[in-house]
Amino acid sequence: MELPQLEHTRLRRHDSAASVPQFCNSPTMIVMVGLPARGKTYISKKLTRYLNWIGVPTKMFNVGQYRREAVKIYKNFEFFKPDNEEAMKIRKACAAAALKDVALYFTKEQGQVAVFDATNTTRERRAIILSFAMEMGYKVFFVESICDDPEIIAENIRQVKFGSPDYADRDIDEAMEDFTQRIDCYRASYMPIDDEKDRKLSYIKIFDVGSRYLVNRVQDHIQSRIVYYLMNIHVTPRSIYLSRHGESELNLLGRIGGDTGLSPRGQKYASALATFIKGQKIIDLKVWTSHMKRTVQTAEALGVQYEQWKALNEIDAGVCEELTYEEIQENFPEEFALRDQDKYRYRYPKGESYEDLVHRLEPVIMELERQENVLVICHQAVMRCLLAYFLDKPADELPYLRCPLHTVLKLTPIAYGCKVESFFLNIEAVNTHRERPLNVNITRNPEEALQTVPDHI
Amino acid sequence: MPRELTQNRIQKIWVPTKDDRRRAGGAPHFANPPTVIVMVGLPARGKTYMSRKLTRYLNWIGMPTKVFNVGEYRREAVKNYSSYDFFKPDNECAVKIRQQCALAALRDVRSYLKDEGGQVAVFDATNTTRERRDMILKFGEENDFKIFFIESVCDDPSVIASNIMEVKVSCPDYRDCNKTEAMLDFQKRIECYKKSYQPLDPDQYDRDLSFIKVIDVGRRFLVNRIQDHIQSKIVYYLMNIHVQPRTIYLCRHGESTDNLKGRVGGDAGLSPHGKQFSSALARFVEEQQLKDLKVWTSQLCRSIQTAEHLGVPYEQWKALNEIDAGVCEEMTYDEVKEKFPEEFALRDEDKYYYRYPAGESYQDLVQRVEPVIMELERQENVLVICHQAVMRCLLAYFLDKSADEMPYLKCPLHTVLKLTPVAYGCKVESISLNVEAVNTHRERPEEVKRGPGTLIRRNSVTPLTSPESNIKKPRIDDLDEAPIQELPPSVSALALCSPSHIPLTLPGQHWLGKVCLT
């Protein structure tokens, strides 16, 4: 049998093999369950962000938003009273509309996971979802959040409910009062997932913000990953600091990759970083670097213990290691153009792609979730990947995120997202950011290719 | 003033020049206080199965771990097991012996974790009473050990019967019995434990403990208060393993054109013999008549070409790519020796830790390949078509081989290794498909001195073979403190102790401080 000619396309088509096998076959619905203010939307958003980052197309469907569309003005908690028949009709219709959109997402938009974010507190509602899923051939995995600690609930309400459109015109006390009564409306009819009656279902119950978990019938790889992720996240306040190494010798020459040491300005940055960190007065800061000399040297200046991760090494540029962009254009003009066409998926010959980087970095992200205060000293491409995870940036933006030298990004989780503060430590450095040029065709001429290359020696 | 950095010659890791001792692994070390994993459950619930599998996994990822099976201590103390009467709760003499066995095992746990560089100890016993568990918790507190319980709960009679048949009936206790007798006796043994069994209670008594309850062989899990990274990994691992019978096939790609030239690495295609092998592999797979075989390859041409011949869908894993030989890629060994003589020598000195300049080490490979292992645990029948170094890493995991042995495991071209889980381990069959190929195996050079020496460090990623049980050594040598005592005459009168085998009273009290013997 004649073997098909194997073509080494580094530029992969969207549906071809990524670094790891794609494990989703049937689409999966993740169905949240729980009283209001139990963290369902928080978990939904975080999980969606994580799954998208590791390459599993995921979308969240928040039924509350459908309700706000249908009922333009929210008056008060009476809308949620179980005997309010008209409201019940509307709420049911909203849930049905959301399910319809889930189906569209799976069939028309190549989605793989849909997170159905609603209270889903009655067996009746969950039965509707289950029969919908069965009919359509979707897998269902429930995530139930159970919490009775009044402090946690009050804090949740403060953090996210007061900012909600429902309470835009109320003062805080009014809003708190109304929301508490809203929760009571659900409480009477709340039927948690039953360990006996529902023993055939696949689910995880999260108790008291992660103090305990009950996991039942994990069906497949993606559910196993979801469970692992949920068991590693926490809500303790903390900050993550991301920074690149100080300017290196090769940076000055406009060369990519390699393993050189810091330039004099890079050394200055390392000292400035030490001062900055001290000024932040952080309790129990963990410091992580890569295995490359320039990050280790930067950390050395801090005078504290640090851990080296090979997974934090800069993207491997393969045959282009230590070349300038001009040299790449001269020696590999076609590769250079292909990279500009799809910078996320493009893999350097004998090297890596951003997509490969993301998979390499996943254990780092998992451990960052477990930890509290961490300073990560890494590299441009690596930092872009980590930043994209925290700020929920899609694959096409990721390789163009701005991560300049000598700048620390401080990320603090807040409400449903992440606050970013940028600190430039006032030590000059070369610019290493190359924007996408206008012409990405392989037929372009060198000037067009090198149009956006930053200055160097 | 920042310290000067040098790159250590074998691992290529940048360390402060003066601090030679520091040996970073590929990833940070996460275990600080040592951890004691305490198994809980009635007999035949899979405690020893989980203990050994978990230990094998933790050792492979570089966490020094050892199992302490109290049943083995008991078999040492009571040479001849006569019947389930030994386990009756009212058998005072036996209860005393069993207590002392547990204490002796704990003593060894302490010594392993404090003096022998151990990081995790797995305490494998029933531990079914609160009293026993409280004693262990106190022991942990006194020694600054973290305690993590793994309880296995199962009431499905067919699962239990199957467990008994698989591992109990052939155990030393029953060497003189036939299968039916053994089965009956063992079931009565279980009954002895049932009455006093107090499962972990997450709602009240045990709500502050860290544990996982494995219910019905992994159908359901209850996880309480995970404290740290290693407990999180343990939980993830336990949630991914299963006991369905299945087979894993490991093989390398067919012989490549680079293989023929003696070149390492690269991304060449198959040689004519390699193509022949691929066809033979297709026939072999068909003959095995497996249902639902998954086929995995790397992203290198030679591995994919081999899979193409099978005519079935396959998945590509970049993580299965061959070890990156960095600056030595596509050279022959002679060329490496000529261009980089020092590197060549360093590699032979310590092949596991040695990282090619701008490349990888076996240690890096283990970390890279770990997600593949995790997914292999989830799957059932799988054929993995990979490469020499990668296959050695995978094989070391399944066969519990140490870092020292791993780089020298024999994985010849055109040979399929068929791995079948059986009892507590793995059966291996080596099947050569009878297609000629070059030999790519380089033996450990004679001149290189062996032995772990200074290179195996606490907390580095160094697979260790799960250590042998303490029991293999005669225990008399260890009893440097208390004198050997005879049991009171009332004991010798019992049928279970034959006069020529007088169990030793194991000195437990003073080793464990305030823990008292009841």
Coordinates of N, CA and C in Angstrom, one line a residue, chain B residues 65-77 79 101-113 115-116 121-123 466-479 506:
Chain B
T65 N 8.6 7.0 48.4 CA 7.4 6.5 49.1 C 7.6 5.0 49.4
K66 N 7.0 4.6 50.5 CA 7.2 3.1 50.8 C 5.9 2.6 51.5
V67 N 5.6 1.4 51.3 CA 4.4 0.8 51.9 C 4.8 0.0 53.1
F68 N 4.0 0.1 54.2 CA 4.2 -0.6 55.4 C 3.0 -1.4 55.6
N69 N 3.1 -2.7 55.3 CA 1.9 -3.6 55.4 C 1.9 -4.3 56.7
V70 N 0.9 -4.0 57.5 CA 0.9 -4.6 58.9 C 0.7 -6.1 58.8
G71 N 0.0 -6.6 57.8 CA -0.2 -8.0 57.7 C 1.1 -8.8 57.5
E72 N 2.1 -8.1 56.9 CA 3.4 -8.8 56.7 C 4.1 -8.9 58.1
Y73 N 4.0 -7.8 58.9 CA 4.5 -7.9 60.2 C 3.9 -9.0 61.0
R74 N 2.6 -9.2 60.8 CA 1.9 -10.2 61.6 C 2.4 -11.6 61.1
R75 N 2.6 -11.8 59.8 CA 3.1 -13.1 59.3 C 4.5 -13.4 59.8
E76 N 5.3 -12.4 60.0 CA 6.6 -12.5 60.6 C 6.5 -13.0 62.1
A77 N 5.6 -12.4 62.8 CA 5.4 -12.7 64.2 C 4.8 -14.0 64.5
K79 N 4.3 -17.3 62.7 CA 4.8 -17.9 61.5 C 3.7 -18.8 60.8
C101 N 2.3 -5.4 66.3 CA 2.7 -5.4 64.9 C 2.5 -4.0 64.3
A102 N 1.3 -3.4 64.6 CA 1.0 -2.1 64.2 C 2.0 -1.1 64.7
L103 N 2.4 -1.2 66.0 CA 3.4 -0.3 66.5 C 4.7 -0.5 65.9
A104 N 5.1 -1.7 65.6 CA 6.4 -1.9 65.0 C 6.4 -1.3 63.6
A105 N 5.3 -1.4 62.9 CA 5.2 -0.8 61.6 C 5.4 0.7 61.7
L106 N 4.7 1.3 62.7 CA 4.8 2.7 62.8 C 6.2 3.2 63.2
R107 N 6.8 2.4 64.0 CA 8.2 2.7 64.3 C 9.0 2.7 63.0
D108 N 8.8 1.8 62.1 CA 9.6 1.8 60.9 C 9.2 2.9 60.0
V109 N 7.9 3.3 60.1 CA 7.4 4.5 59.3 C 8.2 5.7 59.7
R110 N 8.4 5.9 61.0 CA 9.1 7.0 61.6 C 10.5 7.0 61.1
S111 N 11.1 5.9 61.2 CA 12.5 5.8 60.8 C 12.7 6.1 59.3
Y112 N 11.7 5.6 58.5 CA 11.8 5.8 57.1 C 11.7 7.3 56.7
L113 N 10.7 8.0 57.4 CA 10.5 9.4 57.1 C 11.5 10.3 57.7
D115 N 14.8 9.3 59.0 CA 16.2 9.0 58.8 C 16.6 8.5 57.5
E116 N 15.6 8.0 56.7 CA 16.0 7.4 55.4 C 15.6 8.2 54.2
A121 N 4.9 7.8 53.5 CA 4.8 6.4 54.0 C 3.3 6.0 53.9
V122 N 3.1 4.8 53.3 CA 1.7 4.3 53.2 C 1.5 3.2 54.2
F123 N 0.6 3.5 55.2 CA 0.4 2.6 56.3 C -0.8 1.7 55.9
S466 N 9.8 0.9 44.2 CA 9.2 0.9 45.5 C 10.0 0.0 46.4
P467 N 10.4 0.5 47.6 CA 11.3 -0.2 48.4 C 10.8 -1.5 48.9
E468 N 11.7 -2.4 49.1 CA 11.3 -3.7 49.6 C 10.8 -3.6 51.1
S469 N 9.9 -4.4 51.4 CA 9.4 -4.4 52.8 C 10.5 -4.7 53.8
N470 N 10.4 -4.1 54.9 CA 11.3 -4.3 56.0 C 11.4 -5.8 56.4
I471 N 10.2 -6.4 56.2 CA 10.1 -7.8 56.7 C 11.0 -8.7 56.1
K472 N 11.5 -8.4 54.9 CA 12.4 -9.4 54.2 C 13.6 -9.7 55.0
K473 N 14.1 -8.6 55.8 CA 15.2 -8.9 56.6 C 14.8 -9.5 57.9
P474 N 15.7 -10.3 58.5 CA 15.3 -10.9 59.8 C 15.2 -9.8 60.8
R475 N 14.1 -9.9 61.5 CA 13.8 -8.8 62.4 C 14.7 -8.8 63.7
I476 N 15.2 -9.9 64.0 CA 16.0 -10.0 65.2 C 17.1 -9.0 65.2
D477 N 17.7 -8.7 64.1 CA 18.8 -7.8 64.0 C 18.4 -6.4 64.4
D478 N 17.1 -6.1 64.2 CA 16.6 -4.7 64.5 C 16.3 -4.5 66.0
L479 N 16.2 -5.5 66.7 CA 15.8 -5.3 68.1 C 17.0 -5.1 69.0
L506 N 7.3 -7.5 70.2 CA 7.9 -6.4 69.6 C 7.9 -5.2 70.4

